[in-house]
Short mmCIF file of C-alpha atoms and ligand atoms in Angstrom, two decimals:
data_model
loop_
_atom_site.label_atom_id
_atom_site.label_comp_id
_atom_site.label_asym_id
_atom_site.label_seq_id
_atom_site.Cartn_x
_atom_site.Cartn_y
_atom_site.Cartn_z
CA MET A 1 66.10 86.48 54.25
CA ASP A 2 65.45 89.37 56.66
CA GLU A 3 68.00 90.51 59.25
CA ILE A 4 68.44 88.13 62.17
CA TYR A 5 69.54 88.86 65.73
CA SER A 6 70.75 86.71 68.58
CA VAL A 7 69.33 87.70 71.98
CA ARG A 8 70.88 86.21 75.13
CA MET A 9 70.09 86.76 78.76
CA ARG A 10 71.61 85.61 82.03
CA ALA A 11 70.45 86.62 85.47
CA ALA A 12 71.87 86.09 88.95
CA GLU A 13 71.20 87.08 92.55
CA GLY A 14 74.00 88.48 94.71
CA GLY A 15 75.94 89.96 91.78
CA PRO A 16 77.16 88.54 88.48
CA HIS A 17 77.78 84.81 88.17
CA GLU A 18 81.54 85.32 87.86
CA LYS A 19 81.56 87.20 91.17
CA GLY A 20 79.77 84.43 93.01
CA GLY A 21 76.16 85.34 92.21
CA PHE A 22 73.53 82.59 92.42
CA HIS A 23 72.23 81.60 88.98
CA ILE A 24 68.58 82.58 88.56
CA SER A 25 67.88 82.08 84.90
CA GLY A 26 69.18 82.29 81.36
CA GLY A 27 67.76 82.16 77.90
CA GLU A 28 68.62 82.65 74.28
CA THR A 29 66.97 82.91 70.94
CA LEU A 30 67.43 84.02 67.33
CA VAL A 31 64.78 86.29 65.88
CA LEU A 32 64.00 88.44 62.89
CA LYS A 33 64.54 92.17 63.44
CA GLN A 34 60.80 92.77 63.64
CA SER A 35 60.61 90.46 66.71
CA LEU A 36 63.70 91.75 68.46
CA GLU A 37 61.99 94.03 70.99
CA GLU A 38 59.46 91.37 71.92
CA ALA A 39 62.18 88.73 72.35
CA ALA A 40 64.20 91.05 74.61
CA ARG A 41 61.06 91.82 76.62
CA GLN A 42 60.27 88.11 77.06
CA LEU A 43 63.78 87.31 78.23
CA LEU A 44 63.76 90.23 80.65
CA LYS A 45 60.43 89.02 81.99
CA LYS A 46 61.88 85.54 82.45
CA ALA A 47 64.79 87.04 84.42
CA ILE A 48 62.66 89.12 86.79
CA SER A 49 59.88 86.64 87.49
CA HIS A 50 61.68 83.39 88.22
CA SER A 51 60.88 80.96 91.02
CA ARG A 52 64.61 80.50 91.78
CA GLY A 53 64.85 83.99 93.28
CA GLU A 54 65.13 87.69 92.63
CA ALA A 55 67.78 88.66 90.12
CA ASP A 56 69.85 91.73 90.89
CA TYR A 57 72.19 91.22 87.94
CA ILE A 58 70.77 90.81 84.45
CA GLN A 59 72.81 90.78 81.28
CA LEU A 60 71.07 91.08 77.95
CA VAL A 61 73.21 90.79 74.82
CA VAL A 62 71.89 91.50 71.34
CA GLU A 63 74.00 90.70 68.29
CA LYS A 64 73.29 90.74 64.60
CA ILE A 65 73.87 87.40 62.88
CA GLU A 66 75.43 86.91 59.48
CA VAL A 67 72.58 85.25 57.60
CA LYS A 68 74.92 83.41 55.26
CA LYS A 69 76.30 81.50 58.26
CA LEU A 70 72.86 80.19 59.31
CA VAL A 71 72.44 76.43 59.54
CA ARG A 72 68.85 75.30 59.06
CA LEU A 73 67.61 72.28 61.02
CA THR A 74 64.23 70.64 61.36
CA PRO A 75 63.09 70.19 64.98
CA LEU A 76 63.69 66.83 66.62
CA SER A 77 60.61 64.63 66.76
CA VAL A 78 58.89 64.69 70.15
CA SER A 79 57.56 61.88 72.32
CA THR A 80 56.52 61.74 75.96
CA ASP A 81 57.13 59.03 78.55
CA VAL A 82 54.42 59.45 81.15
CA VAL A 83 55.73 58.18 84.48
CA GLN A 84 54.21 57.97 87.96
CA SER A 85 57.26 58.80 90.06
CA VAL A 86 60.71 60.35 89.92
CA GLU A 87 62.24 56.88 90.34
CA GLU A 88 60.34 55.58 87.31
CA GLY A 89 61.32 58.70 85.36
CA ARG A 90 65.00 58.26 86.10
CA GLN A 91 64.74 54.58 85.20
CA GLN A 92 63.29 55.58 81.83
CA ALA A 93 66.14 58.04 81.32
CA VAL A 94 68.62 55.24 82.10
CA ILE A 95 66.95 52.93 79.56
CA HIS A 96 67.13 55.56 76.80
CA LEU A 97 70.71 56.54 77.59
CA ARG A 98 71.77 52.87 77.64
CA SER A 99 70.14 52.32 74.26
CA LEU A 100 72.27 55.16 72.89
CA GLY A 101 75.45 53.48 74.13
CA VAL A 102 76.05 55.65 77.20
CA SER A 103 77.90 53.51 79.76
CA GLU A 104 76.56 52.70 83.21
CA SER A 105 79.19 54.82 84.94
CA ALA A 106 78.54 57.75 82.60
CA ILE A 107 74.81 57.51 83.30
CA ARG A 108 75.46 57.38 87.04
CA ASN A 109 77.86 60.33 86.95
CA GLY A 110 75.40 62.38 84.89
CA LEU A 111 72.52 61.74 87.25
CA GLU A 112 74.68 62.43 90.31
CA LEU A 113 75.93 65.65 88.79
CA LEU A 114 72.42 66.92 88.10
CA LEU A 115 71.30 65.86 91.57
CA SER A 116 74.11 67.78 93.23
CA SER A 117 73.98 70.87 90.99
CA THR A 118 71.90 73.79 92.15
CA ASN A 119 73.94 76.53 90.51
CA LEU A 120 74.96 75.22 87.08
CA ARG A 121 74.20 77.71 84.35
CA GLY A 122 75.29 75.74 81.30
CA ALA A 123 75.84 72.09 80.46
CA ALA A 124 78.47 69.71 81.77
CA VAL A 125 80.19 67.76 78.98
CA LEU A 126 80.75 64.11 79.94
CA SER A 127 82.43 61.28 78.11
CA ALA A 128 79.69 58.80 77.15
CA SER A 129 82.07 55.92 77.82
CA THR A 130 84.03 56.83 80.97
CA GLY A 131 81.61 59.34 82.47
CA GLN A 132 84.49 61.71 83.11
CA ARG A 133 83.68 65.41 82.95
CA LEU A 134 85.56 66.90 80.03
CA ASP A 135 84.83 70.62 80.16
CA LEU A 136 86.65 72.69 82.74
CA TYR A 137 83.94 75.22 83.42
CA LYS A 138 82.55 73.96 86.73
CA ASP A 139 79.41 76.00 87.53
CA ARG A 140 79.44 77.79 84.20
CA GLY A 141 79.40 74.71 81.98
CA ILE A 142 79.03 75.25 78.23
CA ARG A 143 75.96 77.17 77.04
CA ALA A 144 74.46 76.47 73.67
CA THR A 145 73.48 79.80 72.14
CA ARG A 146 72.36 81.30 68.83
CA MET A 147 69.44 79.02 68.03
CA GLY A 148 65.83 79.94 67.44
CA TRP A 149 62.65 78.98 65.68
CA ASP A 150 61.31 80.35 62.46
CA GLU A 151 58.16 81.96 63.92
CA ASP A 152 55.74 80.80 61.21
CA ARG A 153 57.10 77.28 61.45
CA PHE A 154 56.65 77.34 65.22
CA ILE A 155 53.01 78.35 64.90
CA GLN A 156 52.48 75.46 62.48
CA TRP A 157 54.42 73.05 64.71
CA SER A 158 52.41 74.11 67.79
CA ALA A 159 49.17 73.37 65.97
CA GLN A 160 50.47 69.88 65.19
CA HIS A 161 51.64 69.33 68.79
CA PRO A 162 48.77 70.33 71.08
CA GLY A 163 49.88 71.29 74.58
CA LEU A 164 53.54 71.59 73.62
CA GLY A 165 53.57 75.08 72.12
CA THR A 166 54.80 76.85 75.26
CA PRO A 167 57.84 79.16 75.31
CA ARG A 168 59.66 76.76 77.66
CA ILE A 169 59.21 73.78 75.35
CA ALA A 170 59.96 75.87 72.25
CA GLU A 171 63.27 76.97 73.78
CA ALA A 172 64.15 73.47 74.91
CA ILE A 173 63.43 71.91 71.51
CA ALA A 174 65.48 74.54 69.70
CA LEU A 175 68.34 73.89 72.12
CA ALA A 176 68.05 70.10 71.96
CA THR A 177 67.87 70.16 68.15
CA LYS A 178 71.01 72.25 67.89
CA VAL A 179 72.83 70.12 70.48
CA ALA A 180 71.79 66.79 68.90
CA HIS A 181 73.44 67.89 65.64
CA ALA A 182 76.72 68.86 67.29
CA PRO A 183 79.84 67.00 66.25
CA PHE A 184 80.68 64.06 68.59
CA MET A 185 77.33 64.34 70.41
CA VAL A 186 75.79 61.11 71.72
CA ALA A 187 72.93 62.28 73.94
CA GLU A 188 71.63 65.06 76.13
CA LEU A 189 70.04 64.65 79.56
CA CYS A 190 68.19 67.56 81.14
CA TRP A 191 65.98 68.53 83.95
CA SER A 192 65.31 72.10 84.93
CA ASP A 193 66.74 73.84 87.96
CA ASP A 194 63.36 75.57 88.30
CA PRO A 195 61.79 74.16 91.49
CA GLU A 196 58.33 74.32 89.90
CA TYR A 197 59.19 72.29 86.79
CA ILE A 198 59.76 68.55 87.10
CA THR A 199 59.48 67.32 83.51
CA GLY A 200 62.87 66.61 81.95
CA TYR A 201 64.09 64.96 78.78
CA ILE A 202 66.72 63.00 77.00
CA ALA A 203 67.46 63.90 73.41
CA SER A 204 69.53 62.67 70.50
CA ARG A 205 69.25 62.45 66.74
CA LYS A 206 68.29 58.76 67.10
CA THR A 207 65.61 59.04 69.78
CA GLY A 208 64.39 62.56 69.08
CA TYR A 209 63.30 64.68 72.02
CA VAL A 210 61.89 62.34 74.67
CA ARG A 211 60.05 64.15 77.45
CA ILE A 212 59.89 62.33 80.77
CA THR A 213 57.12 63.72 82.94
CA GLN A 214 58.95 63.43 86.28
CA LEU A 215 62.70 63.60 86.62
CA LYS A 216 62.96 65.47 89.90
CA GLU A 217 60.96 66.29 93.00
CA LYS A 218 58.89 69.46 93.03
CA GLY A 219 60.53 72.17 95.14
CA SER A 220 64.08 71.03 94.43
CA LEU A 221 66.59 73.54 93.05
CA CYS A 222 68.78 70.86 91.49
CA GLY A 223 69.04 70.51 87.74
CA GLY A 224 71.07 71.25 84.66
CA ARG A 225 72.12 69.67 81.42
CA ILE A 226 74.56 66.89 80.54
CA PHE A 227 76.01 66.62 77.04
CA TYR A 228 77.33 63.08 76.53
CA VAL A 229 80.02 62.98 73.86
CA MET A 230 82.25 60.48 72.10
CA ASP A 231 85.81 60.02 73.35
CA GLN A 232 87.35 61.38 70.18
CA VAL A 233 85.63 64.73 70.81
CA ASP A 234 87.45 67.87 69.82
CA LEU A 235 86.23 70.09 72.64
CA ALA A 236 87.22 73.33 70.93
CA SER A 237 85.20 72.61 67.80
CA LEU A 238 82.28 71.33 69.86
CA GLN A 239 82.27 74.55 71.88
CA THR A 240 82.55 76.72 68.77
CA TYR A 241 79.57 74.94 67.22
CA LEU A 242 77.47 75.20 70.40
CA GLU A 243 78.26 78.83 71.15
CA GLU A 244 78.74 80.42 67.78
CA ILE A 245 77.12 78.66 64.84
CA PRO A 246 73.65 80.18 64.34
CA VAL A 247 70.94 77.55 63.94
CA TRP A 248 67.50 78.32 62.54
CA ILE A 249 64.83 75.78 63.43
CA GLY A 250 62.12 75.36 60.86
P1 LIG B 1 66.15 75.57 81.99
O1 LIG B 1 65.83 74.60 80.91
O2 LIG B 1 66.20 76.99 81.50
O3 LIG B 1 65.33 75.39 83.20
O4 LIG B 1 67.64 75.26 82.39
C1 LIG B 1 67.99 74.15 83.17
C2 LIG B 1 69.47 74.01 83.26
O5 LIG B 1 69.96 73.66 81.96
C3 LIG B 1 70.24 75.26 83.65
O6 LIG B 1 70.41 75.34 85.02
C4 LIG B 1 71.56 75.05 82.98
O7 LIG B 1 72.39 74.23 83.76
C5 LIG B 1 71.19 74.28 81.72
N1 LIG B 1 71.02 75.15 80.55
C6 LIG B 1 70.05 76.06 80.35
N2 LIG B 1 70.18 76.68 79.17
C7 LIG B 1 71.28 76.14 78.60
C8 LIG B 1 71.96 76.36 77.37
N3 LIG B 1 71.54 77.26 76.51
N4 LIG B 1 73.05 75.61 77.10
C9 LIG B 1 73.49 74.68 77.99
N5 LIG B 1 72.89 74.44 79.15
C10 LIG B 1 71.82 75.15 79.48
#
């Protein structure tokens, strides 16, 4: 296989995140060397043209990946729950999370956390049984990185999934596929912190990637990701998998 690079971006307004800057946007991908410049350009574009605000701090990190460490995964299957209101959308999310064994209090805590988060740049890790937050990262959360699509496979996949071949959905499916295969993972709940984007999803190996067409009100800055995990989770190995193991989607 050709050389592969990880490209990661994070952008904030009012200085870097760790100095109190407001999170504008982030993104990550894995690409072949020949696509590196284009990937960096796309991520830079995402940082400087975001509806959450005007970034004055942008970090772009490029790292070569050891190909022998690559884990190959097929993308989660995709389905869409078309709903007529945010309430109906959240009810659908509750039904899916319940079916995966996430407790009522964990569901409630997850929804409340996303509703009250306007500056979360990663995911909050919650116990699927107690609903207690397990990571200690507050606004940072844990960010899944080092995952990306095989480009040819993505072109093929897009042709088979009309309307879903956008960069946003590509990124989200790569992320959700990597996350769903994490050790101790039960389910993921997500809606974007982008005020223009109201479709969210729940994902797991069992359900696949289930898009829900309305999970928040247009114009709202709230959003984020919740990773629901089993109680016997080893947080260190979960974090190592999410942040460091390179995953190639194809
Ligand atoms: P986005 O899907 O880019 O609109 O991101 C929505 C929210 O999901 C962000 O505000 C973060 O809280 C969270 N998020 C985005 N990217 C990641 C990631 N790579 N890993 C974990 N959480 C993420």
